[in-house]
Amino acid sequence: MNIEKAWTLEFTTPPSSRLAPRYVASLIIRQPRPKIANTSDNRMLPAFNSHIHRVAALLHVAKRHFSTIKVDNPPLNNYLTWNPLLRGTIQQLDAIAPRFELQKGEIEIVTHPAKFYELLKQKIQSAQSRIFLSSLYIGKSQNELVDLISGELERKPELKVDILLDCLRSTRDSPDPSTATLLVPLVKKFGKHRVNLRLYHTPHLHGFKDLLTPKRLNEIYGLQHMKIYGIDDEVILSGANLSQDYFTNRQDRYYLFKSKDLTNYYHRVQNAISSLSYQIAPSGRKEGFFLDWPSSNLSSQPHMNTERFISDCTRVLVPVLKSKYKDIEHEPFDEADGIIDAERQNMKDPVTIVYPISSFTPLLKPDQSTELQSILRVLSILDNKSSKFTITAGYFNVHQQIRNKLINSQATGQVITAAPEANSFYKSKGISYYLPDAYVYNCQLFVEALEKKSKVGCDIKHRVKMLEWQNGIVNTANGWSYHAKGLWINLPREEEPCMTVIGSSNYTKRSYGLDLETNALIITKDEDLKKDMKGEIDNLLKYTNEVELKDFTEGKRKVSYGVKMATNIITTML
């Protein structure tokens, strides 16, 4: 038998579309009709065709697994006007995440929790079409905030509210008062078509894990940790949740973005996760609600088939991570998101660039999250002497790759973290009592690494400082807790930062392995914004003191051997 060119493989690149992402390659398998003589060799055809179909099936699976979506950023019009050090960074970030271009005055920085709460209430009162809120939880006593939203819904029939929270945190006190019981009256009063209340449940807690893990510990398997607060065409990104301490005496960060396109993007992020989450519906049960899985969701419930759920999540979320244009084939439809203004997104001379970067690792296979790789690219700037950095996280357990970048940098820097007395778990009940000491131990390991590096002829110990933030003692009169997280970069010989990361991530192993995080990476040449960013750092530094290695080996910073051993075991969950 002689079959010539029976099968051909061809790689093509389909034309780009404003409404759909572009695939790097698509695999087409063609089968020309072979001319076969009428011989006894025909008996071999069934087996031959069977093998061909198996090969085709394997290639199809391989294509689905390895295909990646190309980020659709157009060339930056004023690329040559940016600092040469930033140009390479911009080029590489353009290949990782969608880019949004902003003009002067389109970012506002808030530094005090009370001002954040007032800003949030003011924006809700002015809302006309949409309010969308993503948080770990809303405090179960936040009646003022819920009443405010209810009042606006009553006065404005066109107003819609989308809320996305974590299921484990929002229901763990049920049937006693909880976040869920606080919010379900909104759904009961205005209906699910106007109040879309969603609870994300990690797919990695089910079966025996769910049965055997206590409610206060089940969060070790993963959480919805994003903080997005959008109203109409503006969005606030923060690390703060929506509860009383975050509005009064818990230090965090808050950025208001006055950009419709960027706001639409973060609404897409929330909608995508919501389409893979439970919806709260009122019921006559003791707790007053039940968790519904709407037929409109884009996958089956996570516990039914975890592998299939993660596959569906990957199909839905990767286009959101990579493209500023909505993928109408895979994403949930929401006409409020509108269509990106292509002319505005190709500004002649933008002064600020924003890259939304997120980590959805527990929902993606293969993992195509954009946050960690973007931050590592930005930290490469620290290879330049006389550059500067500031990094902060309330819970210090930075990812190993970030830690290595900081320790091996040529820059001058400062690392700010919470003192034990400013840690929200300070003197708490149960096993969480030991968490502040666990984070102190992680700080000790970081300082020891600086000392070790210095012994081989490097001056890193004198260039990088570890600072503890403390303003009183948490849970006492006038005592504050510390929850800020962020990164700022100064270019060589510049006193003010030109880059920052704002959002929910603590840059920890947990952030990049278990939780859902979203952030914004900002690059700017707006002098006023750079001054505000420096003012933000100065505000944090007011309450800091430097700690050295001797502080961890004697006195109140000395950690017990048991805590050290436990920290090493559970480090990925901290």
XYZ file of C-alpha atoms in Angstrom:
574
model
C 0.000 0.000 0.000
C 1.344 3.409 -0.841
C -0.389 6.401 0.767
C 1.342 9.609 -0.122
C 0.906 12.665 2.186
C -2.119 11.142 3.858
C -1.870 13.569 6.791
C -0.401 17.044 7.009
C 0.144 19.201 10.082
C -0.089 22.920 9.722
C 0.427 25.747 12.231
C -1.476 28.930 11.556
C -1.966 32.227 13.266
C -5.561 33.429 12.941
C -6.248 37.137 12.471
C -6.536 39.163 15.651
C -9.865 40.366 16.920
C -10.798 43.159 19.247
C -13.305 40.935 20.990
C -11.320 37.718 21.261
C -7.753 36.961 22.371
C -5.183 35.853 19.883
C -3.741 32.381 20.133
C -0.054 31.979 19.397
C -0.700 28.913 17.325
C -3.612 26.751 16.386
C -3.204 23.222 15.149
C -5.023 22.130 12.019
C -5.022 18.499 10.965
C -5.951 17.865 7.364
C -6.791 14.473 5.873
C -6.728 14.396 2.079
C -8.738 11.533 0.596
C -6.126 8.908 -0.282
C -6.295 7.074 -3.606
C -6.074 3.411 -2.708
C -5.911 0.552 -5.155
C -8.365 -2.294 -4.797
C -5.923 -4.812 -3.249
C -5.668 -7.108 -0.276
C -3.791 -4.320 1.568
C -7.177 -2.710 2.234
C -7.468 -4.994 5.229
C -4.797 -2.859 6.966
C -6.852 0.341 6.780
C -9.005 -0.055 9.950
C -5.932 -0.519 12.155
C -4.079 2.270 10.334
C -6.992 4.698 10.779
C -7.268 3.762 14.442
C -3.628 4.738 15.025
C -4.102 7.976 13.103
C -7.097 8.953 15.241
C -5.132 8.264 18.414
C -2.315 10.500 17.218
C -4.816 13.228 16.299
C -6.435 12.996 19.755
C -3.058 13.285 21.483
C -2.154 16.313 19.370
C -5.484 17.924 20.201
C -4.888 17.464 23.939
C -1.338 18.768 23.590
C -2.604 21.835 21.748
C -5.118 22.605 24.525
C -2.448 22.144 27.185
C 0.379 24.139 25.661
C -1.420 26.880 23.726
C -0.995 30.265 25.321
C -2.876 33.479 24.763
C -0.825 36.355 23.495
C -1.157 39.667 25.326
C -2.666 42.227 22.956
C -0.826 45.447 23.874
C -0.301 47.895 20.990
C 3.011 49.795 20.774
C 3.370 52.586 23.340
C 3.249 55.867 21.406
C 5.661 57.792 23.641
C 7.939 54.823 24.344
C 11.149 56.770 23.631
C 10.282 59.483 26.173
C 10.526 57.030 29.100
C 13.719 56.467 31.073
C 15.943 53.928 29.248
C 15.916 51.670 32.304
C 12.129 51.551 32.149
C 11.867 50.813 28.437
C 13.114 47.256 28.739
C 10.815 46.702 31.719
C 7.828 48.053 29.779
C 8.610 45.803 26.818
C 8.758 42.708 29.009
C 5.660 43.611 30.997
C 3.814 44.178 27.707
C 4.344 40.479 27.002
C 2.954 39.435 30.412
C -0.124 41.535 31.230
C -2.544 43.997 29.576
C -1.457 47.637 29.680
C -3.702 50.603 30.470
C -2.610 54.187 29.835
C -3.608 57.022 32.168
C -3.259 60.771 32.157
C -2.221 63.105 34.941
C -4.610 63.210 37.886
C -6.268 59.846 37.212
C -4.790 58.207 40.331
C -5.482 59.409 43.870
C -3.670 58.012 46.914
C -5.310 57.826 50.351
C -3.166 57.108 53.421
C -5.572 56.922 56.398
C -8.201 54.209 57.033
C -10.858 56.712 58.121
C -10.383 58.658 54.874
C -10.646 55.402 52.936
C -14.010 54.666 54.557
C -15.295 58.174 53.899
C -14.187 57.935 50.259
C -15.911 54.555 49.887
C -19.177 55.871 51.359
C -19.019 58.991 49.206
C -18.567 56.946 46.022
C -21.410 54.568 46.948
C -23.747 57.528 47.529
C -22.889 58.906 44.083
C -23.268 55.543 42.288
C -25.638 55.574 39.304
C -25.288 52.231 37.510
C -23.079 49.758 39.353
C -21.340 48.955 42.609
C -18.991 45.975 42.651
C -17.066 44.893 45.737
C -14.553 42.059 46.150
C -13.124 41.339 49.584
C -12.153 38.498 51.885
C -15.174 39.399 54.017
C -17.396 42.246 55.184
C -17.501 42.707 58.956
C -20.660 41.131 60.366
C -21.431 44.366 62.254
C -21.076 46.687 59.240
C -24.731 47.688 59.283
C -23.968 51.272 58.265
C -22.301 50.144 55.029
C -25.085 47.674 54.184
C -27.803 50.247 54.993
C -26.035 52.743 52.737
C -26.040 50.290 49.818
C -29.674 49.401 50.499
C -30.692 53.064 50.487
C -29.004 53.704 47.144
C -30.663 50.619 45.619
C -34.037 51.874 46.806
C -33.556 55.343 45.345
C -32.032 54.224 42.038
C -33.922 51.450 40.215
C -31.168 51.086 37.594
C -28.432 50.500 40.149
C -26.971 46.977 40.405
C -24.645 45.561 43.060
C -22.137 42.707 42.649
C -20.371 41.402 45.762
C -17.709 38.675 45.801
C -16.430 37.294 49.126
C -14.772 34.172 50.437
C -17.184 31.382 51.334
C -15.233 29.910 54.253
C -14.692 33.248 56.018
C -18.163 34.624 55.304
C -20.069 31.589 56.613
C -17.862 30.164 59.373
C -19.964 31.669 62.197
C -23.283 30.424 60.772
C -25.985 29.912 61.980
C -24.862 32.701 64.345
C -24.476 36.202 62.851
C -21.985 36.186 59.976
C -21.120 38.117 56.833
C -23.634 35.996 54.917
C -26.498 36.683 57.346
C -25.668 40.408 57.235
C -25.963 40.573 53.444
C -28.754 38.135 52.583
C -31.514 40.698 53.419
C -30.246 42.755 50.444
C -30.876 39.810 48.134
C -34.256 39.141 49.712
C -35.347 42.769 49.354
C -34.044 43.588 45.856
C -33.702 40.197 44.193
C -30.748 38.336 42.703
C -31.076 40.289 39.458
C -30.024 43.475 41.291
C -27.871 42.111 44.149
C -25.550 39.386 42.923
C -23.911 38.033 46.085
C -21.211 35.447 45.347
C -19.047 33.300 47.640
C -15.895 31.708 46.239
C -15.066 28.252 47.638
C -11.593 26.809 47.110
C -11.697 23.571 45.085
C -8.994 22.108 47.330
C -11.196 21.627 50.416
C -13.727 18.833 50.101
C -14.409 15.287 51.276
C -12.475 14.144 54.350
C -10.459 17.398 54.444
C -13.697 19.344 54.857
C -15.071 16.950 57.472
C -11.936 16.802 59.611
C -10.662 20.409 59.439
C -12.050 22.823 62.108
C -13.767 25.933 60.750
C -11.104 28.279 62.088
C -8.379 26.285 60.331
C -9.982 25.431 56.995
C -8.671 28.657 55.448
C -5.269 26.990 55.128
C -6.554 25.454 51.880
C -7.094 28.788 50.117
C -9.193 31.956 50.074
C -10.674 34.671 47.862
C -8.280 37.434 48.936
C -8.802 40.131 46.251
C -9.802 43.655 47.324
C -11.589 45.517 44.512
C -14.061 48.328 45.251
C -15.623 49.681 42.071
C -18.339 52.295 41.678
C -19.520 53.303 38.185
C -16.355 54.234 36.247
C -13.875 54.378 39.153
C -12.215 51.640 41.174
C -10.334 51.512 44.478
C -7.604 48.898 44.895
C -6.441 48.151 48.409
C -5.211 45.514 50.811
C -8.005 46.376 53.246
C -11.108 44.322 53.904
C -14.449 45.939 54.785
C -14.692 45.855 58.575
C -14.468 48.300 61.459
C -10.736 47.995 62.222
C -9.880 48.579 58.548
C -11.899 51.816 58.738
C -10.334 53.088 61.975
C -7.037 51.758 63.327
C -5.551 49.249 60.897
C -2.931 50.710 58.578
C -3.202 49.727 54.917
C -2.935 51.286 51.434
C -5.657 52.664 49.125
C -5.489 53.836 45.485
C -8.411 55.357 43.560
C -8.217 54.915 39.776
C -10.370 57.299 37.722
C -10.357 55.287 34.524
C -13.442 53.709 32.971
C -11.461 51.143 30.973
C -9.416 50.037 33.966
C -12.565 49.869 36.099
C -14.232 47.702 33.446
C -11.235 45.408 33.508
C -11.411 44.806 37.256
C -15.160 44.252 36.956
C -14.326 41.542 34.408
C -11.948 39.957 36.920
C -14.654 39.912 39.582
C -17.309 38.634 37.164
C -15.049 35.816 36.000
C -14.416 34.545 39.544
C -18.108 35.061 40.390
C -19.084 32.811 37.489
C -17.117 30.060 39.249
C -18.587 30.717 42.700
C -21.702 30.002 44.744
C -24.562 32.492 44.864
C -26.327 33.277 48.121
C -30.106 32.881 48.053
C -32.576 33.528 50.896
C -34.198 30.508 52.540
C -36.339 29.532 55.521
C -33.464 27.637 57.124
C -32.100 28.574 60.529
C -29.199 30.503 58.994
C -31.575 32.302 56.582
C -29.762 31.424 53.338
C -28.443 28.611 51.187
C -25.606 28.344 48.688
C -26.896 27.970 45.149
C -24.879 26.986 42.083
C -26.638 28.787 39.190
C -26.981 27.021 35.850
C -25.363 30.087 34.263
C -22.058 29.346 36.042
C -19.230 28.382 33.724
C -18.368 25.114 35.431
C -19.849 22.482 37.719
C -19.423 22.721 41.501
C -15.751 22.427 42.527
C -16.178 19.366 44.757
C -17.949 17.279 42.076
C -14.946 16.971 39.776
C -11.964 19.035 40.882
C -9.867 18.312 37.802
C -12.674 19.333 35.449
C -13.395 22.437 37.549
C -9.773 23.615 37.318
C -9.766 22.937 33.577
C -12.890 25.098 33.186
C -11.371 27.813 35.388
C -8.266 27.887 33.203
C -10.410 28.290 30.082
C -12.330 31.199 31.667
C -9.568 33.024 33.558
C -6.547 32.984 31.230
C -8.213 35.329 28.684
C -8.955 37.731 31.554
C -5.364 37.652 32.769
C -3.905 38.229 29.324
C -6.267 40.521 27.435
C -7.913 43.876 27.988
C -10.561 42.876 25.437
C -13.383 40.629 26.617
C -13.452 37.064 25.319
C -17.186 36.815 24.645
C -16.886 33.112 23.908
C -15.577 32.103 27.340
C -16.315 34.940 29.790
C -19.596 35.778 31.542
C -21.505 38.485 29.688
C -22.020 41.834 31.407
C -23.038 44.762 29.215
C -21.979 47.204 31.974
C -18.354 46.448 31.114
C -18.845 47.982 27.685
C -16.117 47.911 25.037
C -12.599 49.220 25.507
C -12.073 52.621 23.932
C -9.266 51.763 21.497
C -8.437 55.415 20.790
C -8.129 56.268 24.480
C -6.027 53.172 25.084
C -3.572 54.359 22.453
C -2.895 57.787 23.958
C -0.400 60.094 22.342
C 1.465 60.878 25.554
C 0.352 58.899 28.645
C 2.194 59.834 31.844
C 1.215 56.705 33.772
C 1.015 53.037 32.772
C -0.949 50.460 34.766
C -0.587 46.712 34.418
C -3.260 44.675 36.233
C -1.437 41.607 37.579
C -3.110 38.718 39.357
C -2.382 35.338 40.896
C -5.008 32.620 40.370
C -2.631 29.682 40.840
C -5.091 27.303 42.599
C -7.483 27.593 39.623
C -5.057 27.319 36.711
C -3.399 24.324 35.089
C -0.911 25.103 33.727
C -0.427 28.198 35.888
C -0.434 31.357 33.744
C -0.771 33.866 36.587
C 0.828 37.228 35.870
C 1.730 38.659 39.280
C 4.891 36.873 40.400
C 6.605 36.976 37.013
C 5.822 40.710 36.691
C 7.225 41.507 40.140
C 10.379 39.508 39.467
C 10.863 41.449 36.240
C 10.496 44.761 38.066
C 12.951 43.669 40.773
C 15.604 43.163 38.073
C 16.010 46.948 38.132
C 17.643 46.472 41.549
C 20.714 45.094 39.778
C 21.585 48.750 39.143
C 23.622 50.398 41.880
C 22.106 53.542 43.421
C 18.574 52.305 42.724
C 16.318 52.022 45.792
C 13.408 49.900 46.922
C 10.853 49.690 49.707
C 8.809 46.549 50.235
C 6.242 45.945 52.946
C 3.979 43.128 54.074
C 2.075 42.861 57.332
C 2.710 39.121 57.338
C 6.370 38.635 56.443
C 6.944 35.389 54.558
C 8.112 36.579 51.132
C 8.291 34.092 48.286
C 11.744 32.547 47.859
C 12.308 34.065 44.409
C 11.463 37.569 45.657
C 13.639 37.035 48.745
C 16.588 36.039 46.548
C 16.134 39.124 44.361
C 16.237 41.400 47.420
C 19.216 39.702 49.037
C 21.271 39.619 45.829
C 20.389 43.144 44.723
C 22.844 46.014 44.262
C 20.284 48.517 45.530
C 19.670 50.284 48.807
C 16.433 49.178 50.384
C 14.143 48.858 53.358
C 11.788 46.057 54.328
C 8.846 47.073 56.524
C 6.760 44.542 58.430
C 4.488 44.474 61.468
C 5.999 44.258 64.939
C 4.379 41.454 66.956
C 2.438 44.101 68.886
C 1.005 45.387 65.586
C 0.069 41.924 64.289
C -3.690 41.356 64.365
C -3.113 37.882 65.877
C -1.193 39.310 68.862
C -2.335 37.488 72.031
C -5.255 35.897 70.170
C -6.839 32.644 71.336
C -5.948 29.176 70.145
C -3.213 28.213 67.724
C -3.222 31.676 66.083
C -1.572 32.946 69.305
C 1.749 31.725 67.875
C 1.415 33.367 64.444
C 3.164 36.664 65.367
C 6.190 34.654 66.546
C 6.153 32.684 63.281
C 6.427 35.909 61.292
C 9.162 37.183 63.649
C 11.093 33.992 62.888
C 10.751 34.653 59.142
C 12.191 38.136 59.707
C 15.084 36.550 61.619
C 15.808 34.205 58.709
C 15.863 37.170 56.303
C 18.282 39.155 58.500
C 20.476 36.060 58.914
C 20.605 35.724 55.125
C 21.775 39.361 54.870
C 24.477 38.675 57.469
C 25.620 35.552 55.631
C 25.792 37.447 52.344
C 27.879 40.179 54.008
C 30.484 37.661 55.200
C 31.509 36.916 51.615
C 32.568 40.494 50.939
C 29.170 42.020 50.119
C 27.916 45.187 51.817
C 24.238 44.141 51.606
C 23.851 44.263 55.411
C 24.522 47.998 55.343
C 22.353 48.666 52.281
C 19.177 46.762 53.221
C 17.392 47.387 56.512
C 14.656 45.433 58.271
C 12.120 47.746 59.924
C 9.244 46.934 62.294
C 6.092 49.068 62.296
C 4.379 49.708 65.626
C 1.857 52.341 66.724
C 0.740 51.376 70.234
C -0.341 47.832 71.021
C -3.122 46.225 69.018
C -6.437 45.622 70.810
C -5.589 48.209 73.471
C -6.564 51.883 73.713
C -5.112 53.825 70.754
C -3.343 50.715 69.502
C -3.101 50.069 65.757
C -2.483 46.940 63.697
C -0.461 46.853 60.475
C -1.778 45.316 57.253
C -0.055 47.328 54.502
C 1.540 45.553 51.568
C 3.366 47.085 48.646
C 6.495 47.582 46.611
C 8.102 50.844 45.469
C 11.115 51.254 43.144
C 13.337 54.343 42.752
C 15.502 54.594 39.662
C 19.206 55.438 40.173
C 19.771 58.932 41.530
C 16.035 59.605 41.937
C 14.617 60.463 45.352
C 11.023 59.619 44.503
C 9.700 56.236 43.366
C 8.403 55.879 39.833
C 6.983 52.356 40.263
C 4.697 50.724 42.789
C 2.494 47.671 43.239
C -0.857 48.117 44.997
C -3.354 45.395 45.825
C -4.145 42.381 47.954
C -0.964 40.306 47.755
C 1.440 39.858 50.673
C 4.081 38.461 48.231
C 4.153 35.252 50.243
C 4.304 31.577 49.358
C 0.646 31.457 50.313
C -0.254 34.327 47.960
C 1.280 32.484 45.020
C 0.006 29.041 45.892
C -3.329 29.074 47.710
C -5.193 32.396 47.462
C -6.720 34.536 44.714
C -4.922 37.890 44.456
C -5.166 40.925 42.195
C -3.000 44.034 42.041
C -1.932 46.924 39.851
C 1.657 47.563 38.815
C 2.064 51.300 38.205
C 4.857 53.016 36.257
C 4.730 56.794 36.118
C 6.594 59.936 35.132
C 3.915 62.149 36.688
C 5.909 64.217 39.192
C 2.894 64.874 41.416
C 2.043 61.181 41.621
C 5.678 60.336 42.398
C 5.619 62.820 45.276
C 2.425 61.257 46.584
C 4.023 57.816 46.405
C 7.014 59.052 48.391
C 4.639 60.656 50.892
C 2.953 57.275 51.286
C 6.290 55.675 52.211
C 7.131 58.518 54.604
C 3.784 58.052 56.329
C 4.596 54.379 56.972
C 8.130 55.148 58.165
C 6.842 57.401 60.970
C 6.184 54.382 63.168
C 9.127 52.138 62.293
C 12.266 51.028 64.129
C 15.183 49.086 62.713
C 15.759 45.557 63.994
C 19.104 43.749 63.903
C 20.152 40.139 64.329
C 20.847 40.521 68.045
C 17.204 41.541 68.579
C 16.142 38.036 67.496
C 18.597 36.138 69.673
C 17.831 37.844 72.963
C 14.900 39.570 74.660
C 11.291 39.679 73.456
C 12.068 38.818 69.802
C 13.530 35.434 70.700
C 11.332 32.668 69.280
C 10.922 29.230 70.812
C 12.295 26.132 69.070
C 8.781 24.687 68.762
C 7.521 27.725 66.840
C 10.564 27.628 64.550
C 9.985 23.980 63.734
C 6.240 24.503 63.115
C 6.935 27.540 60.917
C 9.266 25.520 58.698
C 6.566 22.873 58.286
C 3.625 25.164 57.467
C 5.537 27.941 55.695
C 3.486 27.618 52.478
C 0.291 28.356 54.439
C 1.518 31.577 56.090
